[in-house]
Short mmCIF file of C-alpha atoms in Angstrom, two decimals:
data_model
loop_
_atom_site.label_atom_id
_atom_site.label_comp_id
_atom_site.label_asym_id
_atom_site.label_seq_id
_atom_site.Cartn_x
_atom_site.Cartn_y
_atom_site.Cartn_z
CA MET A 239 0.00 0.00 0.00
CA VAL A 240 1.20 3.50 -0.77
CA LYS A 241 0.83 5.93 2.10
CA ARG A 242 -1.04 8.98 0.92
CA PRO A 243 0.66 12.37 1.32
CA SER A 244 0.08 13.42 4.92
CA TRP A 245 -1.85 16.53 3.97
CA LEU A 246 -4.59 14.31 2.59
CA GLY A 247 -5.31 12.80 5.96
CA GLY A 248 -6.93 15.21 8.33
CA SER A 249 -4.57 18.04 7.72
CA ARG A 250 -5.46 21.41 9.07
CA ALA A 251 -5.88 24.01 6.39
CA ARG A 252 -3.84 27.18 5.92
CA ALA A 253 -6.09 29.35 7.93
CA HIS A 254 -6.47 32.84 6.70
CA SER A 255 -4.05 34.43 8.45
CA HIS A 256 -4.02 32.79 6.58
CA ALA A 257 -4.41 35.32 7.15
CA PRO A 258 -8.34 36.21 5.84
CA GLY A 259 -4.10 37.37 7.74
CA SER A 260 -2.86 36.11 7.53
CA GLY A 261 -4.95 38.43 9.04
CA SER A 262 -5.43 36.24 7.30
CA SER A 263 -7.28 33.72 8.61
CA THR A 264 -8.65 31.60 7.49
CA PRO A 265 -8.27 27.98 7.19
CA GLN A 266 -4.87 27.62 7.51
CA PRO A 267 -5.94 24.70 5.90
CA LEU A 268 -3.84 23.21 3.97
CA ALA A 269 -4.69 26.72 4.62
CA ALA A 270 -2.48 28.93 6.23
CA ALA A 271 0.18 29.28 3.87
CA SER A 272 -0.41 31.56 5.22
CA ILE A 273 5.56 34.87 5.20
CA GLU A 274 8.91 35.89 4.13
CA SER A 275 8.97 34.69 0.55
CA GLY A 276 9.91 36.29 -2.66
CA HIS A 277 6.44 37.35 -3.61
CA THR A 278 7.15 41.04 -3.11
CA THR A 279 10.74 41.04 -4.21
CA LEU A 280 10.03 42.09 -7.78
CA ALA A 281 7.95 45.04 -6.80
CA THR A 282 10.57 46.03 -4.30
CA ARG A 283 13.28 45.91 -6.90
CA SER A 284 11.19 48.10 -9.17
CA ALA A 285 10.73 50.54 -6.31
CA GLU A 286 14.44 50.66 -5.53
CA LYS A 287 15.32 51.05 -9.20
CA LEU A 288 12.75 53.73 -9.96
CA ALA A 289 13.49 55.76 -6.84
CA PRO A 290 17.26 55.34 -6.40
CA ASP A 291 17.89 58.81 -5.03
CA ALA A 292 15.29 58.47 -2.28
CA ALA A 293 16.50 55.00 -1.39
CA ALA A 294 20.14 56.05 -1.28
CA SER A 295 19.35 59.12 0.77
CA ALA A 296 17.37 57.08 3.28
CA LYS A 297 20.24 54.65 3.65
CA ASN A 298 22.99 57.22 4.09
CA THR A 299 21.36 59.88 6.30
CA LYS A 300 20.46 59.29 9.93
CA LEU A 301 17.07 60.66 10.98
CA LYS A 302 16.86 62.95 13.98
CA ARG A 303 14.62 62.39 17.00
CA ALA A 304 12.87 65.75 16.90
CA GLY A 305 10.46 65.25 19.77
CA GLY A 306 7.33 64.75 17.67
CA ILE A 307 6.01 61.55 16.12
CA ASP A 308 8.90 59.50 14.76
CA ALA A 309 6.85 56.93 12.84
CA VAL A 310 3.25 56.56 11.72
CA ILE A 311 2.16 52.95 11.36
CA ILE A 312 -0.86 52.20 9.18
CA GLY A 313 -2.73 49.14 10.37
CA ALA A 314 -3.19 47.55 13.81
CA GLY A 315 -2.84 43.95 12.76
CA LEU A 316 -0.01 41.81 14.04
CA SER A 317 2.64 43.37 11.75
CA GLY A 318 1.75 46.93 12.66
CA LEU A 319 1.42 46.31 16.38
CA ILE A 320 4.65 44.36 16.77
CA ALA A 321 6.46 47.10 14.83
CA ALA A 322 4.91 49.72 17.11
CA ASP A 323 5.88 47.70 20.17
CA GLU A 324 9.51 47.35 19.08
CA LEU A 325 9.83 51.01 18.06
CA SER A 326 8.29 52.22 21.32
CA ARG A 327 10.68 50.06 23.31
CA ALA A 328 13.54 51.64 21.38
CA GLY A 329 12.43 55.07 22.57
CA LEU A 330 10.74 56.24 19.37
CA LYS A 331 7.38 57.99 19.42
CA VAL A 332 4.83 56.10 17.34
CA LYS A 333 1.28 56.65 16.14
CA VAL A 334 -0.74 53.63 14.94
CA LEU A 335 -3.72 54.38 12.69
CA GLU A 336 -6.34 51.64 12.24
CA ALA A 337 -9.33 52.04 9.94
CA ASN A 338 -11.37 49.41 11.76
CA ASP A 339 -12.98 49.74 15.18
CA ARG A 340 -10.82 46.92 16.52
CA VAL A 341 -7.26 45.59 16.39
CA GLY A 342 -6.17 42.24 15.00
CA GLY A 343 -6.39 42.57 11.22
CA ARG A 344 -7.32 39.19 9.76
CA THR A 345 -7.48 37.57 13.18
CA LEU A 346 -10.92 37.83 14.73
CA ASP A 347 -12.39 36.05 17.76
CA ARG A 348 -15.98 35.57 18.86
CA ARG A 349 -16.90 34.73 22.44
CA LEU A 350 -19.19 31.78 23.05
CA ASP A 351 -21.49 31.39 26.04
CA GLY A 352 -19.14 30.63 28.89
CA GLY A 353 -16.39 32.85 27.50
CA ASN A 354 -14.54 30.46 25.19
CA ALA A 355 -12.99 32.04 22.10
CA ILE A 356 -13.82 30.78 18.62
CA GLU A 357 -11.58 31.81 15.74
CA MET A 358 -13.24 33.53 12.79
CA GLY A 359 -9.97 34.39 11.04
CA GLY A 360 -6.36 33.23 11.14
CA GLN A 361 -5.69 30.77 13.90
CA TRP A 362 -3.16 27.95 13.41
CA ILE A 363 0.51 27.70 14.35
CA GLY A 364 2.89 24.98 13.23
CA PRO A 365 6.34 23.53 13.88
CA GLY A 366 9.13 25.96 13.12
CA GLN A 367 7.01 29.03 13.84
CA THR A 368 9.15 29.93 16.83
CA GLU A 369 8.69 33.71 16.90
CA ILE A 370 4.93 33.59 17.34
CA LEU A 371 5.17 30.86 19.97
CA GLN A 372 7.69 32.91 21.96
CA LEU A 373 5.47 35.99 21.75
CA ILE A 374 2.45 33.99 22.91
CA GLN A 375 4.39 32.87 25.96
CA GLU A 376 5.67 36.40 26.61
CA LEU A 377 2.11 37.74 26.54
CA GLY A 378 0.89 35.13 29.02
CA LEU A 379 -1.29 33.24 26.54
CA ASP A 380 -1.83 29.49 26.41
CA THR A 381 -1.81 27.01 23.53
CA HIS A 382 -3.41 23.63 22.88
CA ASN A 383 -3.11 21.02 20.16
CA THR A 384 -5.57 20.91 17.28
CA TYR A 385 -7.79 17.86 17.83
CA ASP A 386 -7.00 15.14 15.29
CA GLN A 387 -7.90 11.85 16.98
CA GLY A 388 -10.20 9.35 15.25
CA GLN A 389 -11.17 8.67 11.68
CA ASN A 390 -11.20 11.30 8.96
CA ILE A 391 -13.82 11.63 6.23
CA TYR A 392 -13.23 11.70 2.49
CA ARG A 393 -15.87 12.88 0.04
CA SER A 394 -14.91 11.62 -3.42
CA THR A 395 -15.45 13.24 -6.81
CA SER A 396 -18.62 11.13 -7.16
CA GLY A 397 -19.99 12.48 -3.86
CA SER A 398 -19.60 9.25 -1.91
CA VAL A 399 -18.59 9.63 1.75
CA LYS A 400 -15.97 7.30 3.22
CA ARG A 401 -14.15 7.11 6.54
CA TYR A 402 -10.45 6.37 6.76
CA ASN A 403 -7.48 6.29 9.09
CA GLU A 404 -4.10 6.44 7.37
CA MET A 405 -4.67 6.10 3.66
CA ILE A 406 -7.25 8.22 1.91
CA PRO A 407 -9.60 5.88 0.02
CA CYS A 408 -9.09 7.40 -3.42
CA GLY A 409 -7.61 4.25 -4.96
CA ILE A 410 -4.07 3.01 -5.30
CA VAL A 411 -3.48 4.61 -8.71
CA ALA A 412 -4.69 8.03 -7.56
CA SER A 413 -2.55 7.70 -4.42
CA LEU A 414 0.51 7.00 -6.54
CA ASP A 415 -0.41 9.93 -8.77
CA LEU A 416 -0.53 12.26 -5.76
CA LEU A 417 2.72 10.95 -4.37
CA MET A 418 4.51 11.48 -7.68
CA ALA A 419 3.06 14.99 -8.01
CA THR A 420 4.35 16.06 -4.60
CA ARG A 421 7.78 14.64 -5.37
CA LYS A 422 7.89 16.48 -8.71
CA ILE A 423 7.03 19.79 -7.09
CA ASN A 424 9.60 19.31 -4.33
CA SER A 425 12.23 18.57 -6.97
CA LEU A 426 11.31 21.55 -9.16
CA SER A 427 11.25 23.92 -6.18
CA LYS A 428 14.91 23.22 -5.48
CA SER A 429 15.83 25.15 -8.64
CA VAL A 430 13.78 28.21 -7.62
CA PRO A 431 15.29 30.80 -5.24
CA ALA A 432 12.56 31.60 -2.72
CA LYS A 433 13.47 35.30 -2.45
CA THR A 434 14.22 35.80 -6.16
CA PRO A 435 12.06 33.25 -8.03
CA CYS A 436 12.43 35.03 -11.36
CA ARG A 437 16.10 34.10 -11.41
CA ALA A 438 15.19 30.44 -11.81
CA LYS A 439 16.30 28.98 -15.13
CA ASN A 440 12.75 28.27 -16.32
CA ALA A 441 11.08 31.09 -14.43
CA ARG A 442 9.10 32.52 -17.33
CA TYR A 443 7.88 29.10 -18.40
CA TYR A 444 6.71 28.29 -14.87
CA ASP A 445 5.18 31.72 -14.39
CA GLU A 446 3.15 31.67 -17.58
CA ARG A 447 1.54 28.38 -16.56
CA SER A 448 -1.12 28.16 -13.91
CA ILE A 449 -0.98 25.53 -11.21
CA GLY A 450 -4.09 24.06 -12.82
CA THR A 451 -2.28 23.69 -16.15
CA TRP A 452 0.59 21.92 -14.42
CA ILE A 453 -1.86 19.56 -12.70
CA ASP A 454 -3.52 18.66 -16.00
CA ASP A 455 -0.19 18.15 -17.76
CA SER A 456 1.58 16.23 -14.99
CA MET A 457 -1.08 14.09 -13.33
CA TRP A 458 -3.15 11.37 -14.94
CA THR A 459 -6.10 10.43 -12.69
CA PHE A 460 -9.18 12.60 -12.29
CA GLU A 461 -9.50 11.82 -8.57
CA ALA A 462 -5.91 12.82 -7.82
CA LYS A 463 -6.17 15.98 -9.91
CA GLN A 464 -9.25 17.11 -8.02
CA LEU A 465 -7.66 16.34 -4.66
CA PHE A 466 -4.60 18.35 -5.58
CA ARG A 467 -6.77 21.23 -6.74
CA MET A 468 -8.54 21.12 -3.39
CA ALA A 469 -5.20 21.26 -1.59
CA ILE A 470 -4.14 24.32 -3.58
CA LYS A 471 -7.46 25.99 -2.89
CA ALA A 472 -6.96 25.32 0.81
CA VAL A 473 -3.57 27.07 0.72
CA TYR A 474 -4.49 30.09 -1.39
CA ALA A 475 -8.28 30.34 -0.96
CA GLU A 476 -8.31 30.46 -4.75
CA ASP A 477 -8.56 28.00 -7.62
CA ALA A 478 -5.43 26.46 -9.11
CA GLU A 479 -6.26 27.86 -12.55
CA SER A 480 -5.88 31.42 -11.22
CA ILE A 481 -2.42 31.06 -9.65
CA SER A 482 1.06 31.07 -11.19
CA PHE A 483 2.94 27.77 -10.93
CA LEU A 484 6.06 29.81 -10.16
CA ASP A 485 4.23 31.26 -7.15
CA LEU A 486 3.74 27.74 -5.79
CA LEU A 487 7.34 26.71 -6.45
CA ALA A 488 8.63 29.83 -4.66
CA THR A 489 6.34 29.13 -1.72
CA VAL A 490 7.55 25.53 -1.48
CA ALA A 491 11.16 26.69 -1.81
CA GLY A 492 10.60 29.07 1.10
CA ALA A 493 9.35 26.11 3.14
CA GLY A 494 12.59 24.21 2.63
CA GLY A 495 11.61 22.45 -0.57
CA ASP A 496 8.92 20.34 1.10
CA ILE A 497 5.35 20.88 -0.03
CA GLU A 498 4.16 19.06 3.10
CA GLN A 499 5.28 22.10 5.10
CA VAL A 500 2.97 24.24 2.98
CA LEU A 501 -0.01 21.92 2.84
CA SER A 502 -0.42 20.47 6.29
CA ASP A 503 2.31 20.82 8.87
CA ALA A 504 1.54 24.37 10.00
CA GLN A 505 -1.83 23.73 11.64
CA THR A 506 -0.93 21.81 14.77
CA THR A 507 -1.41 24.43 17.50
CA ARG A 508 -4.17 26.84 18.57
CA ILE A 509 -4.35 29.65 21.13
CA VAL A 510 -6.71 29.03 24.05
CA GLN A 511 -7.68 32.70 24.50
CA GLY A 512 -7.96 33.23 20.73
CA PRO A 513 -5.40 34.63 18.25
CA GLN A 514 -6.87 38.14 18.25
CA GLU A 515 -5.84 38.34 21.90
CA ILE A 516 -2.22 38.64 20.72
CA SER A 517 -3.00 41.97 19.07
CA GLN A 518 -5.15 43.12 21.96
CA ARG A 519 -2.36 42.51 24.47
CA LEU A 520 0.24 44.14 22.23
CA ALA A 521 -2.01 47.19 21.89
CA ALA A 522 -2.55 47.31 25.65
CA ARG A 523 1.16 47.67 26.39
CA LEU A 524 1.70 50.57 23.97
CA PRO A 525 1.89 54.09 25.43
CA GLY A 526 -1.58 55.46 26.03
CA SER A 527 -1.96 57.81 23.06
CA THR A 528 -0.30 55.56 20.47
CA LEU A 529 -3.30 53.77 18.93
CA GLU A 530 -6.09 55.51 17.05
CA LEU A 531 -9.03 53.35 15.89
CA GLY A 532 -11.51 54.40 13.22
CA GLN A 533 -8.89 56.35 11.24
CA LYS A 534 -8.75 55.28 7.59
CA VAL A 535 -5.66 56.63 5.87
CA SER A 536 -6.48 58.34 2.57
CA GLY A 537 -3.22 60.08 1.69
CA ILE A 538 0.53 60.01 2.31
CA HIS A 539 2.26 63.14 1.04
CA LYS A 540 5.92 64.11 1.24
CA VAL A 541 6.17 67.55 2.85
CA GLY A 542 9.57 69.13 3.13
CA GLY A 543 12.83 67.28 3.33
CA ASP A 544 12.31 64.33 5.64
CA MET A 545 8.64 64.52 6.59
CA TYR A 546 5.49 62.80 5.43
CA GLU A 547 1.98 64.03 6.09
CA VAL A 548 -0.47 61.18 6.66
CA SER A 549 -4.11 62.20 6.29
CA THR A 550 -7.25 60.23 7.11
CA SER A 551 -10.77 60.19 5.74
CA GLN A 552 -11.89 61.43 9.16
CA GLY A 553 -10.00 64.71 8.65
CA GLU A 554 -6.99 64.06 10.87
CA THR A 555 -3.37 64.62 9.82
CA TYR A 556 -0.14 63.29 11.33
CA ASN A 557 3.42 64.23 10.41
CA ALA A 558 6.42 61.92 10.78
CA PRO A 559 9.71 61.17 8.99
CA VAL A 560 8.84 57.47 8.68
CA VAL A 561 5.66 55.66 7.63
CA VAL A 562 5.04 51.92 7.92
CA ILE A 563 2.34 50.57 5.60
CA THR A 564 0.81 47.19 6.51
CA PRO A 565 -2.65 46.87 4.86
CA PRO A 566 -3.39 44.33 2.10
CA ARG A 567 -2.27 45.33 -1.40
CA PRO A 568 -5.76 46.25 -2.71
CA LEU A 569 -6.10 48.80 0.12
CA ILE A 570 -2.62 50.25 -0.43
CA CYS A 571 -3.66 50.98 -4.02
CA GLN A 572 -6.51 53.16 -2.70
CA ILE A 573 -4.15 55.54 -0.86
CA ASP A 574 -3.10 58.78 -2.56
CA PHE A 575 0.72 58.90 -2.53
CA GLN A 576 2.48 62.17 -3.37
CA PRO A 577 4.87 61.79 -5.00
CA PRO A 578 3.30 58.68 -6.51
CA LEU A 579 4.79 55.29 -5.75
CA PRO A 580 7.04 53.90 -8.49
CA SER A 581 4.85 52.55 -11.28
CA GLY A 582 6.43 49.10 -11.10
CA LEU A 583 5.52 48.75 -7.44
CA ILE A 584 1.95 49.97 -7.69
CA GLN A 585 1.27 47.95 -10.85
CA TYR A 586 2.59 44.87 -9.12
CA TYR A 587 0.27 45.45 -6.17
CA ARG A 588 -2.68 46.03 -8.48
CA ARG A 589 -2.09 42.68 -10.18
CA GLN A 590 -2.10 40.75 -6.90
CA PRO A 591 -5.68 39.91 -5.93
CA MET A 592 -6.76 38.46 -2.61
CA GLY A 593 -8.24 35.00 -2.27
CA SER A 594 -11.92 34.40 -1.52
CA ALA A 595 -12.73 32.70 1.78
CA ILE A 596 -15.86 32.15 3.84
CA LYS A 597 -15.39 30.56 7.25
CA PHE A 598 -18.25 28.93 9.14
CA ASN A 599 -17.98 27.89 12.78
CA VAL A 600 -20.87 25.60 13.70
CA ILE A 601 -21.28 25.43 17.48
CA TYR A 602 -22.74 22.44 19.35
CA SER A 603 -23.35 21.67 23.02
CA THR A 604 -20.72 18.90 22.83
CA PRO A 605 -18.21 17.59 20.25
CA PHE A 606 -20.49 14.62 19.57
CA TRP A 607 -18.48 13.33 16.60
CA ARG A 608 -15.63 12.39 18.93
CA GLU A 609 -17.87 9.83 20.64
CA ALA A 610 -18.47 8.33 17.19
CA GLY A 611 -14.72 7.96 16.70
CA LEU A 612 -14.39 10.83 14.23
CA SER A 613 -11.73 13.54 14.13
CA GLY A 614 -14.05 16.13 12.60
CA ALA A 615 -11.74 16.47 9.59
CA MET A 616 -13.21 16.13 6.10
CA ILE A 617 -11.58 16.54 2.70
CA ASN A 618 -13.86 17.08 -0.28
CA ALA A 619 -12.85 16.31 -3.86
CA ASP A 620 -16.39 16.94 -5.13
CA GLU A 621 -16.47 20.37 -6.78
CA THR A 622 -20.27 20.43 -6.88
CA SER A 623 -20.64 20.87 -3.11
CA PRO A 624 -19.78 24.20 -1.47
CA VAL A 625 -17.68 23.10 1.52
CA GLN A 626 -14.10 22.06 0.73
CA MET A 627 -12.99 20.97 4.18
CA THR A 628 -13.98 20.75 7.82
CA TYR A 629 -12.03 20.43 11.07
CA ASP A 630 -12.73 20.05 14.76
CA ASN A 631 -12.48 23.60 16.10
CA SER A 632 -13.80 22.97 19.61
CA PRO A 633 -12.51 25.04 22.53
CA ALA A 634 -9.65 23.58 24.53
CA ASP A 635 -11.81 22.47 27.45
CA GLY A 636 -14.07 20.41 25.17
CA LYS A 637 -17.19 21.65 26.97
CA GLN A 638 -18.62 22.86 23.69
CA GLY A 639 -18.19 21.45 20.22
CA ALA A 640 -17.31 23.34 17.04
CA ILE A 641 -16.87 22.26 13.45
CA VAL A 642 -15.18 24.80 11.21
CA ALA A 643 -16.10 24.61 7.52
CA PHE A 644 -14.40 26.46 4.67
CA VAL A 645 -15.89 27.65 1.37
CA LEU A 646 -13.10 28.86 -0.91
CA GLY A 647 -12.26 30.34 -4.30
CA ASN A 648 -14.84 29.93 -7.06
CA ASN A 649 -16.96 27.84 -4.70
CA SER A 650 -17.33 30.84 -2.39
CA ARG A 651 -18.33 33.14 -5.24
CA ARG A 652 -20.89 30.66 -6.58
CA PHE A 653 -22.18 30.03 -3.06
CA LEU A 654 -22.83 33.71 -2.42
CA HIS A 655 -24.48 34.14 -5.81
CA GLN A 656 -26.76 31.12 -5.43
CA TYR A 657 -27.62 31.79 -1.79
CA PRO A 658 -27.57 35.55 -1.10
CA ASP A 659 -29.53 35.09 2.14
CA ALA A 660 -27.32 34.38 5.16
CA GLU A 661 -29.87 32.08 6.83
CA GLN A 662 -30.11 30.03 3.67
CA ARG A 663 -26.32 29.67 3.55
CA LYS A 664 -26.27 28.47 7.15
CA GLN A 665 -28.93 25.87 6.35
CA ILE A 666 -26.95 24.61 3.35
CA VAL A 667 -23.87 24.18 5.54
CA LEU A 668 -25.88 22.30 8.18
CA ASP A 669 -27.37 20.03 5.52
CA PHE A 670 -23.87 19.26 4.29
CA LEU A 671 -22.60 18.47 7.78
CA VAL A 672 -25.49 16.03 8.26
CA THR A 673 -24.19 14.02 5.30
CA LEU A 674 -20.85 13.74 7.11
CA PHE A 675 -21.67 13.44 10.82
CA GLY A 676 -25.31 12.34 10.94
CA ALA A 677 -28.59 13.92 12.02
CA GLN A 678 -27.10 15.30 15.24
CA ALA A 679 -25.14 17.78 13.12
CA ARG A 680 -28.40 19.65 12.51
CA GLU A 681 -28.76 20.45 16.23
CA ALA A 682 -26.39 23.41 16.19
CA MET A 683 -26.56 26.06 18.89
CA GLN A 684 -25.06 28.70 16.60
CA VAL A 685 -23.77 28.99 13.04
CA LEU A 686 -21.21 31.79 12.80
CA GLU A 687 -20.26 33.00 9.32
CA MET A 688 -17.32 35.22 8.37
CA ASN A 689 -17.10 36.26 4.73
CA TRP A 690 -13.64 37.79 4.41
CA THR A 691 -14.31 39.06 0.88
CA LEU A 692 -16.81 41.52 2.39
CA ALA A 693 -14.57 42.61 5.25
CA PRO A 694 -13.90 46.24 4.21
CA PHE A 695 -10.36 46.40 5.56
CA ALA A 696 -9.31 42.90 4.50
CA THR A 697 -10.85 42.58 0.99
CA GLY A 698 -10.41 38.80 1.00
CA GLY A 699 -8.46 35.97 2.48
CA TYR A 700 -6.25 34.46 3.34
CA GLY A 701 -3.84 36.72 1.49
CA SER A 702 -2.72 37.86 -1.96
CA PHE A 703 -1.40 35.63 -4.74
CA ASN A 704 0.30 35.98 -8.12
CA PRO A 705 -1.78 35.16 -11.21
CA PRO A 706 0.06 33.61 -14.19
CA GLY A 707 2.54 35.96 -15.83
CA VAL A 708 2.72 38.55 -13.04
CA LEU A 709 5.98 37.61 -11.34
CA THR A 710 8.12 37.73 -14.48
CA SER A 711 6.47 40.83 -15.93
CA PHE A 712 8.65 43.08 -13.76
CA GLU A 713 12.38 43.54 -14.13
CA GLU A 714 14.57 42.20 -11.34
CA ASP A 715 17.37 44.30 -9.92
CA GLU A 716 19.48 44.00 -6.83
CA ARG A 717 17.47 45.44 -3.97
CA ASP A 718 17.23 45.92 -0.29
CA GLU A 719 15.71 43.01 1.60
CA MET A 720 12.59 44.87 2.54
CA SER A 721 10.10 46.59 0.33
CA ARG A 722 10.89 50.28 0.82
CA VAL A 723 10.57 53.57 -1.03
CA GLY A 724 12.48 56.33 0.71
CA ASN A 725 11.27 56.21 4.29
CA LEU A 726 8.04 54.45 3.39
CA TYR A 727 8.30 50.87 4.65
CA PHE A 728 5.94 48.11 3.54
CA ALA A 729 5.23 45.37 6.08
CA GLY A 730 2.61 42.66 6.52
CA ASP A 731 2.65 38.92 5.98
CA ALA A 732 2.85 39.24 2.19
CA THR A 733 6.22 41.00 2.48
CA SER A 734 7.77 38.27 4.59
CA GLU A 735 10.36 35.88 3.21
CA ILE A 736 8.85 32.83 4.91
CA TRP A 737 5.45 31.88 6.32
CA GLN A 738 3.43 34.19 4.10
CA GLY A 739 -0.21 34.03 5.12
CA TYR A 740 0.59 33.04 8.70
CA MET A 741 0.81 35.00 11.92
CA GLU A 742 4.47 33.99 12.03
CA GLY A 743 5.14 35.80 8.77
CA ALA A 744 3.28 38.92 9.89
CA LEU A 745 5.35 38.97 13.05
CA LEU A 746 8.63 38.49 11.20
CA SER A 747 7.90 41.29 8.75
CA GLY A 748 6.90 43.76 11.46
CA ARG A 749 10.01 43.05 13.49
CA ARG A 750 12.28 43.31 10.49
CA VAL A 751 10.88 46.69 9.51
CA ALA A 752 11.17 47.92 13.10
CA SER A 753 14.81 46.87 13.27
CA ARG A 754 15.60 48.80 10.10
CA ILE A 755 13.79 51.90 11.28
CA VAL A 756 15.59 51.95 14.64
CA LYS A 757 18.92 51.79 12.80
CA SER A 758 17.87 54.69 10.54
CA PHE A 759 17.55 57.09 13.50
CA GLU A 760 20.32 58.78 15.41
CA ALA A 761 21.03 57.18 18.76
CA PRO A 762 19.11 58.84 21.63
CA SER A 763 21.00 61.41 23.63
CA GLU A 764 22.04 60.75 27.22
CA GLY A 765 18.99 60.58 29.45
CA ALA A 766 16.52 60.77 26.55
CA MET A 767 15.31 57.29 27.29
#
């Protein structure tokens, strides 16, 4: 017997961290693919090339601590808040502007009766994500393992429902097909530099093909092809036909050349108090006047030599020599920059759409499926049904039960079109769960829906992706590690070199930007700190 790739078992998806971020969270399903890869390197190179004078000036001239605001940070997600925390600790005066009425970005928690948190956005943490685990401990938060005991469920392309333990019941030939596909991708990724994917020998060829095209050309069984498409959808919250194959290879390269790290290994751990609590506790330890909620940035204008004026739709203005920009790319493109951003950078951002993710948490009085010997995990190869995957998302104490269900990519768009009424969508999800877990699945206490495509300050989930042809359509030059134009710094999970779409990536990018900004300022005078 051939052991199926581990992500086909009961793997936890790449929750929108990630990311609906990232904030993504969302399934980190196979989902959380979730941050320091080469996806922004091309745009960054364009920015550095098109604005060499500003970049050189920023690198060679130390900024003065003038007593006012030293840095304005746009966005109070994990990237923005960790950057604010690090800058404040270094003695810099920071102002954080958040358009929403809450912190957390694409992490969002709901409180159940009894106080347990349920994750409506990004949520999972995996092996190797050491920075986020250390921060969780530092903030006094607790973790628990994602429940994965018992049999998993497989829904085949024909719609039949089967239970399994180790080997997904898709047939020996389809299993071999999947195994060979994962090995091929691992092998190809070794020739692709994660930070500079366009330098790969066959970069243009890979970039002009979609992942879906590669699947059709390289795999031979319908069942395996559909399963692989489902796995890709779980990672990107988008269909394989919409995503560059080079994007996937760069992502796998950033995960050490092992697609398993992308598809399933990063969903092992959850936060007892909820992932949004990370941002809430970071915000709570900032100086009192640092954070401003309900302030949507509308313009960033250079005024004078080293200063930027940041204006909001609410009529407020803030001046600072440094600005950190963390929102998703579609929102960055809505800001009026004067002088304008380099055309290569802004065009790159405009060509990077966000995925489409709807996350349902179905709440029960108990996790009844566990008594039936089920893990709560389901993988669906049937494109005709809306839900692609489910997982046990029960609180750590097990006093209540929760099944999380994901509707992704084209399925989410069709689902919203066919069922515009929210109550009807909830009923469809319950009907589907009954086919998996029996009549008791209809006895839900609550059905919580989060449509990240309608979240005004997220615009989708889990994060952005590169359509075919985008990566190689911009010239590559030597560049600074971080995306930067003058003293405008771009952070957020999409700018990270590893763990894009995960909280880990958001954290890494925010800390990296903060480190660079601290070094750009003159050292504080004696007694200033």
